[in-house]
CSV table of C-alpha atoms and ligand atoms in Angstrom, one decimal:
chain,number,residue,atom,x,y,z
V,107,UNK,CA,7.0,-24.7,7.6
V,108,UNK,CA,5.8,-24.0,11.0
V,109,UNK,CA,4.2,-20.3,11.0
V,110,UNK,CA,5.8,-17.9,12.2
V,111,UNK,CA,4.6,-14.8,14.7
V,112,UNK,CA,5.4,-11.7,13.4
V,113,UNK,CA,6.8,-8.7,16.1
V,114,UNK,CA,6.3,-5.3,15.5
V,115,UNK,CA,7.6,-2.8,18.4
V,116,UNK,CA,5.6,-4.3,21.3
V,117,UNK,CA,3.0,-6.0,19.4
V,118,UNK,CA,3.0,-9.8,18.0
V,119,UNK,CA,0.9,-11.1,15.6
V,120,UNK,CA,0.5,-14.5,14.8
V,121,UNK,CA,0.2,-14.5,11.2
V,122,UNK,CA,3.1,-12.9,9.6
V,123,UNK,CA,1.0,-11.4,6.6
V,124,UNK,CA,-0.1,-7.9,6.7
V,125,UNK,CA,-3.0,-6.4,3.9
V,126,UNK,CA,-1.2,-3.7,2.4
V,127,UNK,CA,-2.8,-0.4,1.8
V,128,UNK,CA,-4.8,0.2,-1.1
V,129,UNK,CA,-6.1,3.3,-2.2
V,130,UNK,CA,-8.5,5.2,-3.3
V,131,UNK,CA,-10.7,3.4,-0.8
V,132,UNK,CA,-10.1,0.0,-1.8
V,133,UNK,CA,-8.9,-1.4,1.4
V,134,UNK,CA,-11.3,0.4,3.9
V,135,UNK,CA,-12.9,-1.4,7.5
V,136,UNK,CA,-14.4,-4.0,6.4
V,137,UNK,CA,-11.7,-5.6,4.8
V,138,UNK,CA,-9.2,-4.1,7.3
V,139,UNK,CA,-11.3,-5.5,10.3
V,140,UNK,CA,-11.3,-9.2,8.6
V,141,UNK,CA,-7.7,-9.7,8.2
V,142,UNK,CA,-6.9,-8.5,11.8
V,143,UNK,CA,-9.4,-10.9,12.8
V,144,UNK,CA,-7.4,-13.8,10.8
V,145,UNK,CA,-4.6,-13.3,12.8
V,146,UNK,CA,-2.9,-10.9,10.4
V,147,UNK,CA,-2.3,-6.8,10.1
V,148,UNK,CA,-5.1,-4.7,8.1
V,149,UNK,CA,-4.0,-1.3,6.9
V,150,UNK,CA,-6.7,1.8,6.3
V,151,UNK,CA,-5.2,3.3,2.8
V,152,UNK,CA,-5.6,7.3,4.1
V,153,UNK,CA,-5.6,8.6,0.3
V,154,UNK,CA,-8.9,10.0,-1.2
V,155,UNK,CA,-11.1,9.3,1.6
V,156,UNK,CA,-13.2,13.0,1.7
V,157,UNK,CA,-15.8,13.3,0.5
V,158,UNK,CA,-15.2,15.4,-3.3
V,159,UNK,CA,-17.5,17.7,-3.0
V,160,UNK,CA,-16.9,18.5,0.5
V,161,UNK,CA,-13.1,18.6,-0.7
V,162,UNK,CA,-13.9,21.5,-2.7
V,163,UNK,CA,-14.8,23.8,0.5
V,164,UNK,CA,-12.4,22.1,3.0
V,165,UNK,CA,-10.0,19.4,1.3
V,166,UNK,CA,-7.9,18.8,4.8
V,167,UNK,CA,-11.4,18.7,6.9
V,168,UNK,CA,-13.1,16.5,4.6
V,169,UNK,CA,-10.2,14.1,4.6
V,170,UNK,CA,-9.6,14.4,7.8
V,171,UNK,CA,-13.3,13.3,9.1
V,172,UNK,CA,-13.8,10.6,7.0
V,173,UNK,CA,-10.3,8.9,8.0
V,174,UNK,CA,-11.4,9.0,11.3
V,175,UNK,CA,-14.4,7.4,10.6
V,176,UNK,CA,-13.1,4.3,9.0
V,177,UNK,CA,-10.6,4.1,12.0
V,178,UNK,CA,-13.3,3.9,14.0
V,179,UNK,CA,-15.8,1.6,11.9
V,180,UNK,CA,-12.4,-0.5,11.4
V,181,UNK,CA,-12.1,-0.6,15.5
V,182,UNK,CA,-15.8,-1.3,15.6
V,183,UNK,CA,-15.0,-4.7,13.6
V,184,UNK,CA,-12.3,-5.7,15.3
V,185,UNK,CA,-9.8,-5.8,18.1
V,186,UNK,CA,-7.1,-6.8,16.0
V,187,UNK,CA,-4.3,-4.6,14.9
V,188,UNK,CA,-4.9,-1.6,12.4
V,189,UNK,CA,-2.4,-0.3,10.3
V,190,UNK,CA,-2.7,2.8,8.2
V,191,UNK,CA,-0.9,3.5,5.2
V,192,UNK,CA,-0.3,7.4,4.3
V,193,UNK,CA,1.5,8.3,1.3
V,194,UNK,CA,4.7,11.1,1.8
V,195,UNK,CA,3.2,12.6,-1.5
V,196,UNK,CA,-0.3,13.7,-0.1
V,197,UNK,CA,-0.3,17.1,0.6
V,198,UNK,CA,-2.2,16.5,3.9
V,199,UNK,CA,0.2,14.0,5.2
V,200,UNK,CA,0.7,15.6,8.5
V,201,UNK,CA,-2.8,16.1,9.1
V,202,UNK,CA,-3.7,12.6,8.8
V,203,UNK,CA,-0.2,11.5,10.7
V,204,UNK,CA,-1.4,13.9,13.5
V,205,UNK,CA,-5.1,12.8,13.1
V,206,UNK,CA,-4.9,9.0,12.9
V,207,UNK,CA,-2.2,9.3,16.1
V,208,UNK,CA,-4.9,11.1,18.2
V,209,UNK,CA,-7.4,7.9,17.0
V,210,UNK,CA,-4.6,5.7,18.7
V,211,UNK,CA,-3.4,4.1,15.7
V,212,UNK,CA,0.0,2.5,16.4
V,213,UNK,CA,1.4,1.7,13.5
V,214,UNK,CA,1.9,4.2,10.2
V,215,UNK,CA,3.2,2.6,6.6
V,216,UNK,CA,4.4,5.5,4.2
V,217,UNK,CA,5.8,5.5,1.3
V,218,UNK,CA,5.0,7.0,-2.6
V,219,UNK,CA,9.1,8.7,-1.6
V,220,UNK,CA,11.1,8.3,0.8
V,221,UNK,CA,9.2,9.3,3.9
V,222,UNK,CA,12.3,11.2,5.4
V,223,UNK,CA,10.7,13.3,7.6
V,224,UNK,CA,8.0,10.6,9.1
V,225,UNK,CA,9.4,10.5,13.0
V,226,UNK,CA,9.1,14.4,13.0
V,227,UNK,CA,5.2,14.5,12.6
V,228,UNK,CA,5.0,12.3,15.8
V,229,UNK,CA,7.0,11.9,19.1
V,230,UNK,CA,4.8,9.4,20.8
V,231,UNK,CA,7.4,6.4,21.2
V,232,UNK,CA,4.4,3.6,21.2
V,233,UNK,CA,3.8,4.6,17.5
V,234,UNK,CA,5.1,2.0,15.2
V,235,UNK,CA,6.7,4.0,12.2
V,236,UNK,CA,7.1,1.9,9.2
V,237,UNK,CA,8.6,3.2,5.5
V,238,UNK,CA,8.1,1.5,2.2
V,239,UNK,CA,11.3,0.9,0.1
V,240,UNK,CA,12.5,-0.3,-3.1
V,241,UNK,CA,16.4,-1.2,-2.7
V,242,UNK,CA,19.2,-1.6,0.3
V,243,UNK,CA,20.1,1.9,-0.9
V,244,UNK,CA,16.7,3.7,-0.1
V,245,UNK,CA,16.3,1.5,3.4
V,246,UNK,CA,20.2,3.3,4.4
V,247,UNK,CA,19.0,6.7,3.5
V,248,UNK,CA,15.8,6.5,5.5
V,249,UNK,CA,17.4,4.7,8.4
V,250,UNK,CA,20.4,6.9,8.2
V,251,UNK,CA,18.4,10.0,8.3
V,252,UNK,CA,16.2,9.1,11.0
V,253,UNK,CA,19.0,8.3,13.1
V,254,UNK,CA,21.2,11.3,12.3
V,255,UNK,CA,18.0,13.7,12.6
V,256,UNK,CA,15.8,12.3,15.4
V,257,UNK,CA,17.9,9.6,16.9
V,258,UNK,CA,15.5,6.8,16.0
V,259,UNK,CA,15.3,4.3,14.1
V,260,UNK,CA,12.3,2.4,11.8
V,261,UNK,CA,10.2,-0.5,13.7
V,262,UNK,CA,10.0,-2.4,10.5
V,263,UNK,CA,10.8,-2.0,6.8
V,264,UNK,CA,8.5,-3.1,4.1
V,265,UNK,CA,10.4,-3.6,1.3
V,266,UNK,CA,8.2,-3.4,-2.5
V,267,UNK,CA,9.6,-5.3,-5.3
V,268,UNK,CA,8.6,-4.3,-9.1
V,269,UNK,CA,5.4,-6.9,-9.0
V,270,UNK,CA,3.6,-4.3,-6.7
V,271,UNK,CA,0.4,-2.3,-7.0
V,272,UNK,CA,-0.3,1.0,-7.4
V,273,UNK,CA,2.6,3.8,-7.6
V,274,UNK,CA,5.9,1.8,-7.5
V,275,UNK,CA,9.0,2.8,-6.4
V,276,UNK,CA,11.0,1.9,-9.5
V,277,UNK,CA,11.6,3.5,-12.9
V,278,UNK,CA,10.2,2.4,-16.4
V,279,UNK,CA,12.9,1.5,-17.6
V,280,UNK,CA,13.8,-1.0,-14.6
V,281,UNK,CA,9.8,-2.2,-14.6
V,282,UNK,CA,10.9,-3.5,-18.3
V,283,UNK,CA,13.4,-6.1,-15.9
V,284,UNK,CA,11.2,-7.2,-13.4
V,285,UNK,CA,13.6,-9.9,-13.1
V,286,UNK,CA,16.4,-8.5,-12.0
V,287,UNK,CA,14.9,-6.6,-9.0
V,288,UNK,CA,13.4,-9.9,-8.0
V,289,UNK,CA,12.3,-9.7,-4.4
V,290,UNK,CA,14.8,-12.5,-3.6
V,291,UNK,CA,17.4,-10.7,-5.1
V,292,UNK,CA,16.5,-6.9,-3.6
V,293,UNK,CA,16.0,-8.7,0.2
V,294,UNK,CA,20.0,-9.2,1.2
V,295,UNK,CA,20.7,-5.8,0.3
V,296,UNK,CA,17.9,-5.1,2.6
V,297,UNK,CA,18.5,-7.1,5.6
V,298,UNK,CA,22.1,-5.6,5.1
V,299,UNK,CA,21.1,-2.1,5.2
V,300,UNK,CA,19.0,-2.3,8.1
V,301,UNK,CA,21.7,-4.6,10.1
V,302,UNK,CA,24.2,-1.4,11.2
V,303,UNK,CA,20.9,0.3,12.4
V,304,UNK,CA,19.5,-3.2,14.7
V,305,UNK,CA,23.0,-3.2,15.9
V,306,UNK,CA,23.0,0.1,17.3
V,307,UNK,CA,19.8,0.1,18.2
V,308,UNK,CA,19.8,-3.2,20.1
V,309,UNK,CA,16.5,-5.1,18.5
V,310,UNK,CA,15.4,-6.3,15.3
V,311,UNK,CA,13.8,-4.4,11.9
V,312,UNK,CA,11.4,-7.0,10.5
V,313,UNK,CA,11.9,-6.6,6.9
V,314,UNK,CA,8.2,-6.9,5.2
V,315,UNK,CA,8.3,-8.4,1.8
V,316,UNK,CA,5.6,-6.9,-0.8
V,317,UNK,CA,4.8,-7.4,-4.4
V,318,UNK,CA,3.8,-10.2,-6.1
V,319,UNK,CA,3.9,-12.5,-3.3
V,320,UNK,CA,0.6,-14.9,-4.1
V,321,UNK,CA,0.5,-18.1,-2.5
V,322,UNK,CA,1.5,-19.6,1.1
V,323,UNK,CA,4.5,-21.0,-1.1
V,324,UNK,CA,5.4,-17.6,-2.1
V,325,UNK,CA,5.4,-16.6,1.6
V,326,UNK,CA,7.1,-19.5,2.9
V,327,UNK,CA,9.9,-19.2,0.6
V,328,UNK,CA,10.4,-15.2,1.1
V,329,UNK,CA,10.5,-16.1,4.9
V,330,UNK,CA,12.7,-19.1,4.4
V,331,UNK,CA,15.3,-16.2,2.8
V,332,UNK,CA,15.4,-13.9,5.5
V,333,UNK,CA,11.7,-11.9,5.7
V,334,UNK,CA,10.2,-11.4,8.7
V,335,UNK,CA,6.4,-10.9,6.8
V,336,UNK,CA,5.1,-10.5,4.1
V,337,UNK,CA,2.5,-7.2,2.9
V,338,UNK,CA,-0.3,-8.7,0.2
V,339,UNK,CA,-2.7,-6.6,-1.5
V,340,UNK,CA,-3.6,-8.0,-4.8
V,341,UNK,CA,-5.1,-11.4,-3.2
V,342,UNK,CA,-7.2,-9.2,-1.0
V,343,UNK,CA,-9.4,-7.2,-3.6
V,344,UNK,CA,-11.6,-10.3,-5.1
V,345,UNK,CA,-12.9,-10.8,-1.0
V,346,UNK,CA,-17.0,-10.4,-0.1
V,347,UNK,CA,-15.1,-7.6,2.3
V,348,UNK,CA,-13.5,-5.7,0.2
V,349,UNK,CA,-15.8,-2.8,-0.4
V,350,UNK,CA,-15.2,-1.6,-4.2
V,351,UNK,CA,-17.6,-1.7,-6.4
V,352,UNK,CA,-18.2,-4.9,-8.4
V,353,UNK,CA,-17.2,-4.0,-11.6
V,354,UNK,CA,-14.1,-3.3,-10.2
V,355,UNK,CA,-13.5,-7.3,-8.9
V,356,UNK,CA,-14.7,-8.1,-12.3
V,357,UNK,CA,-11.9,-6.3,-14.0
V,358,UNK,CA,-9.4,-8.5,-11.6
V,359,UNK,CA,-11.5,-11.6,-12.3
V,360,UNK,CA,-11.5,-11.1,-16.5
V,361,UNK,CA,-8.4,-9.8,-16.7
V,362,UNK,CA,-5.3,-11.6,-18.5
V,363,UNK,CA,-2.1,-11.3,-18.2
V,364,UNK,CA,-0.9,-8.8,-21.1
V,365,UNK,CA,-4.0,-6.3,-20.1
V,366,UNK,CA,-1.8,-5.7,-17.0
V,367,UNK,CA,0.2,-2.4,-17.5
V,368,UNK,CA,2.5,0.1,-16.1
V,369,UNK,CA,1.4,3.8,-16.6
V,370,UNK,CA,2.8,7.1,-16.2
V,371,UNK,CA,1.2,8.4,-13.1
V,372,UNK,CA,0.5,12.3,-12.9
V,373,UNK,CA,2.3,12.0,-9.4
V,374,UNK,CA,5.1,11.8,-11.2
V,375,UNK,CA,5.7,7.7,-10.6
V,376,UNK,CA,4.8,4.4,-12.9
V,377,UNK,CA,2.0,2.8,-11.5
V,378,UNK,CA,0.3,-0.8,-12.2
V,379,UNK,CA,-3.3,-1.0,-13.6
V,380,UNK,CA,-5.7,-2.9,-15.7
V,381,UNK,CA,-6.0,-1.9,-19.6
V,382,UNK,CA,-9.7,-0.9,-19.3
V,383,UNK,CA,-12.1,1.0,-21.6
V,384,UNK,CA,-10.4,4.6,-20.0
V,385,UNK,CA,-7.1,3.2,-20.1
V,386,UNK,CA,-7.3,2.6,-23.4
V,387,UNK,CA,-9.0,6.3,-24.7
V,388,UNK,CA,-6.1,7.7,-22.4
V,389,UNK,CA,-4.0,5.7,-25.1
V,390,UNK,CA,-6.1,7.6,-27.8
V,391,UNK,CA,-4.8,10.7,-26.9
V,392,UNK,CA,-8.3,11.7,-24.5
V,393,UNK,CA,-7.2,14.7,-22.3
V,394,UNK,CA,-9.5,15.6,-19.6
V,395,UNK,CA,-10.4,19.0,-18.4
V,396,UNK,CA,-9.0,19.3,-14.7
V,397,UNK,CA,-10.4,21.5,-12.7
V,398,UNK,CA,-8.4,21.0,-8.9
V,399,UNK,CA,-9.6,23.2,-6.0
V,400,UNK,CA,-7.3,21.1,-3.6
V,401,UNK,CA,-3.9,19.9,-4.8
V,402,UNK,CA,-4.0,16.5,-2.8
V,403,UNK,CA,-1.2,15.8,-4.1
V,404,UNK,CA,2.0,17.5,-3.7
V,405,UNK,CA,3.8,16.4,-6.8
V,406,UNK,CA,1.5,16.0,-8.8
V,407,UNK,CA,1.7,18.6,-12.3
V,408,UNK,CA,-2.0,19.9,-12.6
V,409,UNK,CA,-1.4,22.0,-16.1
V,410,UNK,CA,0.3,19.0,-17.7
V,411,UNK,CA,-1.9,16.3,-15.9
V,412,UNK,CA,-4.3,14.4,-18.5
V,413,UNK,CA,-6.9,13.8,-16.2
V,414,UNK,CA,-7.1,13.5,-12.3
V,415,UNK,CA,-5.9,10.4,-10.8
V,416,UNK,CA,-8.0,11.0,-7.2
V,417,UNK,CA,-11.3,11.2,-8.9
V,418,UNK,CA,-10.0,8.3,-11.5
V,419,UNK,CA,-9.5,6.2,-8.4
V,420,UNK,CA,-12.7,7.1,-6.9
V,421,UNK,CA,-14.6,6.2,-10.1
V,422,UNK,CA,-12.9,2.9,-10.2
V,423,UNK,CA,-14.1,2.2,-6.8
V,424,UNK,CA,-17.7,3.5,-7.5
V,425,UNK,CA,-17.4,1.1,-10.5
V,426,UNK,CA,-17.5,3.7,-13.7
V,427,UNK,CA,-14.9,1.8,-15.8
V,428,UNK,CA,-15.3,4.5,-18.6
V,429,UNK,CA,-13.7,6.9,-16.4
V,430,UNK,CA,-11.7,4.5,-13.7
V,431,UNK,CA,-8.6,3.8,-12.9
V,432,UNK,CA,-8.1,0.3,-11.8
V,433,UNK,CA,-4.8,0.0,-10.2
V,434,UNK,CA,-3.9,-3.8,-9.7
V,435,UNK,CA,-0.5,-6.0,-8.8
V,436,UNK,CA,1.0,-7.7,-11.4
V,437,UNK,CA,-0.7,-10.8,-10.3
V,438,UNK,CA,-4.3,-9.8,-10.9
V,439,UNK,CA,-5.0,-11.5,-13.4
V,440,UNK,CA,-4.7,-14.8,-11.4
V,441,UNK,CA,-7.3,-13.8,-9.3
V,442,UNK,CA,-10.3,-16.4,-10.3
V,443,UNK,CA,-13.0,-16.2,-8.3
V,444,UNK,CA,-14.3,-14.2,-4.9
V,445,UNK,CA,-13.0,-16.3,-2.1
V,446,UNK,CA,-13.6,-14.8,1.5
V,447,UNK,CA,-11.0,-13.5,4.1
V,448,UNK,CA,-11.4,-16.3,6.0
V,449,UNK,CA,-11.1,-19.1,3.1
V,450,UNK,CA,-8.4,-17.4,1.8
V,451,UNK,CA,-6.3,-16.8,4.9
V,452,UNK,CA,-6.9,-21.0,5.7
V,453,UNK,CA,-5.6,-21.7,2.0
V,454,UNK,CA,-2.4,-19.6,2.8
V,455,UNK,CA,-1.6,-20.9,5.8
V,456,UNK,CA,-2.2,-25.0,4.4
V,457,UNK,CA,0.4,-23.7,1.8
V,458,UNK,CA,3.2,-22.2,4.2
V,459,UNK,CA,2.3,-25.5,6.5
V,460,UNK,CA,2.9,-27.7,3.7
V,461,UNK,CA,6.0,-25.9,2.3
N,228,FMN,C1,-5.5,-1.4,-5.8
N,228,FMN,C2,-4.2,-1.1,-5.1
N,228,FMN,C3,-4.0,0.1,-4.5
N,228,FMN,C4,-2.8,0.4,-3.8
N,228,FMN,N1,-2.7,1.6,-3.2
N,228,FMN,C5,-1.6,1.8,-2.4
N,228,FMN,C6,-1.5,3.0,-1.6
N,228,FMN,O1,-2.5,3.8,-1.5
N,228,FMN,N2,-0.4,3.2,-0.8
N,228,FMN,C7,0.6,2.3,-0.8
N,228,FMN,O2,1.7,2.5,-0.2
N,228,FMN,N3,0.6,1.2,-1.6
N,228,FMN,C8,-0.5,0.9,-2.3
N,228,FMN,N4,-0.6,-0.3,-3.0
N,228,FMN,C9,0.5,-1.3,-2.9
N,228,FMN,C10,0.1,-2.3,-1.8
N,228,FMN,O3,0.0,-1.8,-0.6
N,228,FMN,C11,1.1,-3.5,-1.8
N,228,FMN,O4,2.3,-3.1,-1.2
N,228,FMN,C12,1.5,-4.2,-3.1
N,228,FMN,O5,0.4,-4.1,-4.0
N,228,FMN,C13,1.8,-5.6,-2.8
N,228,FMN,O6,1.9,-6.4,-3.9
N,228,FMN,P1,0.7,-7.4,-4.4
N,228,FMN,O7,-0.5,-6.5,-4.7
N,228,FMN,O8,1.2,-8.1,-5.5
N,228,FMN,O9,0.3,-8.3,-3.2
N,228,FMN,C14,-1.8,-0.6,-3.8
N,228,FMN,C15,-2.0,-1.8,-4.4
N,228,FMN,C16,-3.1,-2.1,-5.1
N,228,FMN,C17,-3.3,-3.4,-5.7
């Protein structure tokens, strides 16, 4: 298969693969920067950036100045396109929307619930507005809504199957049948919701495929059915730029397939992670003390929480796997060895040539 650009709004790129956000502080400049430089889109994850301690006196300040930071170190490292991903669930949302706008950012991924109110936190037309679904049905709502409210519609759709990272848009019960929300199967209903709204607005809503996608065969054949991209994030945490700690590449590297898990997130959603050491006290019955000055997150239940999933995530990343959280896709435990941007990005596109 000959590659194919990918067009968002105004902008082309020509590899159609974006790095999906990862947080907390998983996919930051570094690794951001070397994927736009590949031809591709890097995406900031916004969550859990501040500093804690300076949380504690001023969560939306701290938050707010170290985003811009990694914007900027990201911009420093590349000319290519940046993406930022900000969850609908953070409780400084608009903040970041607002802030990362102001840093000329032109494209924003949310997701984490249906980001229904996204086009309202910024007017400026040049901003690329991008929301993260599950199904054909939560693509209509969204695109229904915008339309109805603000008279706009989405410049692209990323659409996350079950196989996905992190929080997932899917219940428990329908992770136990990956199968039968197979990407292949959820991406006609897709293109079909967001047809009425291309129609009417008179261009095209690349549909983004996400979760579990792997190889350049994997890609080639999600394009070959429609897709316009794909999003990849699992593939991208065992890379020289990916800046977590290494304990926590060595937990993709040893990982096998059955220590791969779905948990019940205190956000209130099942998320994807690696049965590690605090995974498994957590299993024990371990209940932490939670002391939040900040709420970071708006649905998330402090007095029945079992521990805090912010400063989990930031203990993964620092590499304390006593007290980490290691979210992963359910392909981690494929990942074999550290292999760099650059290598990896030529393997995929040898695949999607040779498919
Ligand atoms: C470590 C990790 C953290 C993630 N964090 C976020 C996040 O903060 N926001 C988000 O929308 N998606 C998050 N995701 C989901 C990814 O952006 C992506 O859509 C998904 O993982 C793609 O599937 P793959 O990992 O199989 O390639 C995360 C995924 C991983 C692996």
């Amino acid at each position: 298969m000959k590659i194919p650009p990918l067009r968002i709004g105004d902008l082309t790129v020509p590899l159609p693969i974006i790095q999906g956000g990862m947080g907390v502080r998983v996919s930051l400049a570094r690794l951001v920067a070397a994927v736009a430089n590949e031809g591709g889109i890097g995406t900031i994850a916004a969550v859990g950036l501040g500093d804690i301690e300076a949380s504690k006196l001023d969560f939306e300040r701290a938050c707010r100045e170290a985003f811009i930071y990694e914007i900027r170190r990201a911009k420093g490292l590349t000319k290519g396109p940046i993406a930022v991903n900000i969850l609908g669930v953070l409780s400084n949302a608009r903040d970041l929307i607002e802030t990362a706008v102001r840093e000329g950012i032109k494209f924003i991924v949310s997701g984490a619930s249906l980001p229904l109110r996204l086009p309202e936190m910024t007017e400026d037309p040049s901003v690329n507005l991008v929301p993260i679904i599950s199904s054909g049905r939560a693509a209509d709502i969204v695109l229904r809504t915008w339309d109805k409210r603000y008279r706009r519609t989405a410049d692209a759709v990323i659409l996350e199957g079950p196989l996905a990272g992190g929080h997932l848009g899917f219940s428990i019960e329908q992770l136990q049948e990956p199968e039968r929300y197979a990407l292949a199967l959820l991406l006609p209903e897709v293109l079909a919701a967001v047809k009425p709204f291309e129609d009417k607005y008179g261009r095209k809503i690349p549909v983004i495929a996400a979760g579990g996608i792997y190889t350049g065969t994997d890609i080639a054949r999600i394009l070959e059915a429609g897709a316009s991209g794909v999003q990849m994030a699992t593939r991208f945490v065992c890379t020289p730029e990916c800046e977590v700690a290494p304990e926590f590449k060595r937990a993709y590297l040893e990982a096998r397939e059955e220590d791969i898990v779905i948990i019940r997130s205190p956000v209130g959603l099942p998320g994807r992670a690696i049965r590690n050491r605090f995974l498994r006290s957590l299993e024990a019955g371990a209940r932490e003390k939670i002391k939040c000055p900040y709420h970071c997150l708006a649905t998330c239940n402090v007095a029945e929480a079992r521990y805090c999933i912010a400063l989990a995530l930031v203990n993964a990343y620092q590499g304390n796997m006593e007290k980490g959280l290691v979210f992963c896709g359910q392909n981690a435990y494929r990942c074999d060895r550290i292999i760099s941007v650059h290598d990896l990005i030529a393997e995929l596109k040898a695949e999607i040539e040779a498919y």
